[in-house]
PDB file of C-alpha atoms in Angstrom:
ATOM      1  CA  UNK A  26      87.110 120.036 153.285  1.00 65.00           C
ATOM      2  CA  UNK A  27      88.966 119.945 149.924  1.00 77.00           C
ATOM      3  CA  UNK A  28      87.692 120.623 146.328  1.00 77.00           C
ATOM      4  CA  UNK A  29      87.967 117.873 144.148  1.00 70.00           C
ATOM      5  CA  UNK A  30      89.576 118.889 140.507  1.00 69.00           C
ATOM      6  CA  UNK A  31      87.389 119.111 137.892  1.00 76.00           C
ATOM      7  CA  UNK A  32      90.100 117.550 135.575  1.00 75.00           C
ATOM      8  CA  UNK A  33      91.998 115.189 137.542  1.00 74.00           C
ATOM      9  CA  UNK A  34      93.918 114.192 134.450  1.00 78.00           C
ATOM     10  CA  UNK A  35      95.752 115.761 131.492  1.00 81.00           C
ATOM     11  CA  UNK A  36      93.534 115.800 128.221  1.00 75.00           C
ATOM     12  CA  UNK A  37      93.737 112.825 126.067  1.00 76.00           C
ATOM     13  CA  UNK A  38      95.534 113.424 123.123  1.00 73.00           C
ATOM     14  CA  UNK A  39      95.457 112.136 119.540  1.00 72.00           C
ATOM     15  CA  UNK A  40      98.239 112.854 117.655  1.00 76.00           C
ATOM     16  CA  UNK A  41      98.409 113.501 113.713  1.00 78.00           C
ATOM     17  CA  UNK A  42      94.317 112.463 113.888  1.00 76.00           C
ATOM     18  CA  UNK A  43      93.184 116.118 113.728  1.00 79.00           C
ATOM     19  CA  UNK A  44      96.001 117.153 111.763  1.00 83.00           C
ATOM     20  CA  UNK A  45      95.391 114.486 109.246  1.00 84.00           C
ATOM     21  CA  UNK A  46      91.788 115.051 108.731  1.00 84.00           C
ATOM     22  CA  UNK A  47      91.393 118.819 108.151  1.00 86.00           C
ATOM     23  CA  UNK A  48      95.086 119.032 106.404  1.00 88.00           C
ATOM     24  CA  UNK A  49      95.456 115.910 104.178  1.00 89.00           C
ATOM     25  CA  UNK A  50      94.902 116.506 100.560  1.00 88.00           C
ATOM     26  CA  UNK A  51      96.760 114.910  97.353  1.00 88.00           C
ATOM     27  CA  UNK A  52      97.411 117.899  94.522  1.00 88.00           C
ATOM     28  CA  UNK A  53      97.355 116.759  90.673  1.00 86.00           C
ATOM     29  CA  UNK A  54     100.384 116.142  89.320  1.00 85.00           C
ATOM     30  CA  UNK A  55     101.528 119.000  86.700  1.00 85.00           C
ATOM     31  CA  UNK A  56      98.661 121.343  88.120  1.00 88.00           C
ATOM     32  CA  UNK A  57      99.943 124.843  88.943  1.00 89.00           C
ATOM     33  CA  UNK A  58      97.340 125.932  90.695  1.00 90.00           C
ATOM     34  CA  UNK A  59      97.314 122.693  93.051  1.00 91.00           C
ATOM     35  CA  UNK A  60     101.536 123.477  93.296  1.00 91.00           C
ATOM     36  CA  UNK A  61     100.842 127.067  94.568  1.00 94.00           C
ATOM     37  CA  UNK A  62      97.625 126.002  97.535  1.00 93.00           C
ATOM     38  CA  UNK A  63     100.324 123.031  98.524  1.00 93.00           C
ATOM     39  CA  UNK A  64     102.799 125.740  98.946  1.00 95.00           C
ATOM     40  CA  UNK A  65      99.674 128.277 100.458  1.00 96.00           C
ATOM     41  CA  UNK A  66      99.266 125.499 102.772  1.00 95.00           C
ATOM     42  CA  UNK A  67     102.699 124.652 104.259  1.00 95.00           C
ATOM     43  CA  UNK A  68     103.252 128.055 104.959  1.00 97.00           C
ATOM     44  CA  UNK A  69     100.077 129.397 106.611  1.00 95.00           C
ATOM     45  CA  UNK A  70     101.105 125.579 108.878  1.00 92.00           C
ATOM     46  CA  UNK A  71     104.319 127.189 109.366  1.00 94.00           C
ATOM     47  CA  UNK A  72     103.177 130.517 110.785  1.00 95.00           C
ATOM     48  CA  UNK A  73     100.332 128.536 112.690  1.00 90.00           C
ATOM     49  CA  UNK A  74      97.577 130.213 110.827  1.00 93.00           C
ATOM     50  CA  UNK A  75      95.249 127.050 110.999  1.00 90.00           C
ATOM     51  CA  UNK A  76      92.213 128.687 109.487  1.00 93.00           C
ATOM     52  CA  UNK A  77      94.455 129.780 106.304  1.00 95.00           C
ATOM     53  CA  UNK A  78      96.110 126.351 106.388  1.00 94.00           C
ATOM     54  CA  UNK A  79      92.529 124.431 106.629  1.00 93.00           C
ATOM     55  CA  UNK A  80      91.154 126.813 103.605  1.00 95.00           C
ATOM     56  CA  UNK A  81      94.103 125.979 101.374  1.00 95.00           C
ATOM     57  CA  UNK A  82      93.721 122.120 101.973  1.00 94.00           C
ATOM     58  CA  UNK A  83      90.298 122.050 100.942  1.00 93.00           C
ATOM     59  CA  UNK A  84      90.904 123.940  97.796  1.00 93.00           C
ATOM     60  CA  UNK A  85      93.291 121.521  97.139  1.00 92.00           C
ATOM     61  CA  UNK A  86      90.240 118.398  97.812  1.00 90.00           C
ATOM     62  CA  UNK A  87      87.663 120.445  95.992  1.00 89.00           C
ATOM     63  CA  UNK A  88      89.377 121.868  92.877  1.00 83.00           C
ATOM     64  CA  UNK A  89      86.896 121.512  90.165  1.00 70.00           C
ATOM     65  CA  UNK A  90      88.948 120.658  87.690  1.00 72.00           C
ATOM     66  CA  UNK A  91      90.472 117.371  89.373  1.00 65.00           C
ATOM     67  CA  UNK A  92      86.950 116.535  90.978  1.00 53.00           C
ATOM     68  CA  UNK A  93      85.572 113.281  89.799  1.00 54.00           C
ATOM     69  CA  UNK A  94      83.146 113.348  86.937  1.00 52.00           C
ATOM     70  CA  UNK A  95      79.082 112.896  87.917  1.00 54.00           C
ATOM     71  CA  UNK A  96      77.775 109.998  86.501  1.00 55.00           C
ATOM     72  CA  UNK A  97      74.850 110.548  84.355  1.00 55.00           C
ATOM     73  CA  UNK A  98      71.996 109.008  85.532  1.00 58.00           C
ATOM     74  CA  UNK A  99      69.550 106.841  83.029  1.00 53.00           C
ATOM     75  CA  UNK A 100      70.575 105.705  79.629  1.00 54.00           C
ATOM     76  CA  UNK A 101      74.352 106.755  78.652  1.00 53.00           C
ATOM     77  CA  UNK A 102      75.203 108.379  75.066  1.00 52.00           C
ATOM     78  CA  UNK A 103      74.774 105.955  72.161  1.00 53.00           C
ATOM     79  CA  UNK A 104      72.708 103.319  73.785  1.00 52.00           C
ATOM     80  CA  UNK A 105      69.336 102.129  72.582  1.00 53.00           C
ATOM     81  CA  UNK A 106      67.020 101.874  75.367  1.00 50.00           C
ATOM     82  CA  UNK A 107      64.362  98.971  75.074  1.00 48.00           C
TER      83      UNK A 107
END
């Protein structure tokens, strides 16, 4: 009697789906600090260190000073509520 393979198949594969999602991020233009985590992240992708290259993308996404402004909530500066 034979044993049937537990993976008949080869995995299925997205390409540049991963990648995209944990890696993407769009640095401020003239920002030096967004110019050096871009550069943090292409190398630490280079030397395949994914954890270092996933850290310096999301500084890149969540550096507070290019983060979008909260909106206030209730009655904005200067207007008269009635």
């Amino acid at each position: 009697m034979t044993t049937p393979l537990k993976y008949p198949q080869p995995p299925v594969e997205l390409p540049g789906a991963v990648e995209a999602f944990l890696y993407d991020c769009t640095p401020a233009d003239g920002c030096g600090v967004c110019v050096a985590l871009v550069r943090e992240l292409a190398e630490a992708k280079a030397a395949k260190r994914w954890s270092d290259a996933y850290d310096a993308a999301a500084e890149v996404r969540n550096h507070s000073q290019h983060a979008p402004e909260p909106r206030s909530q209730g009655v904005a500066a200067g207007e008269v509520d009635s």
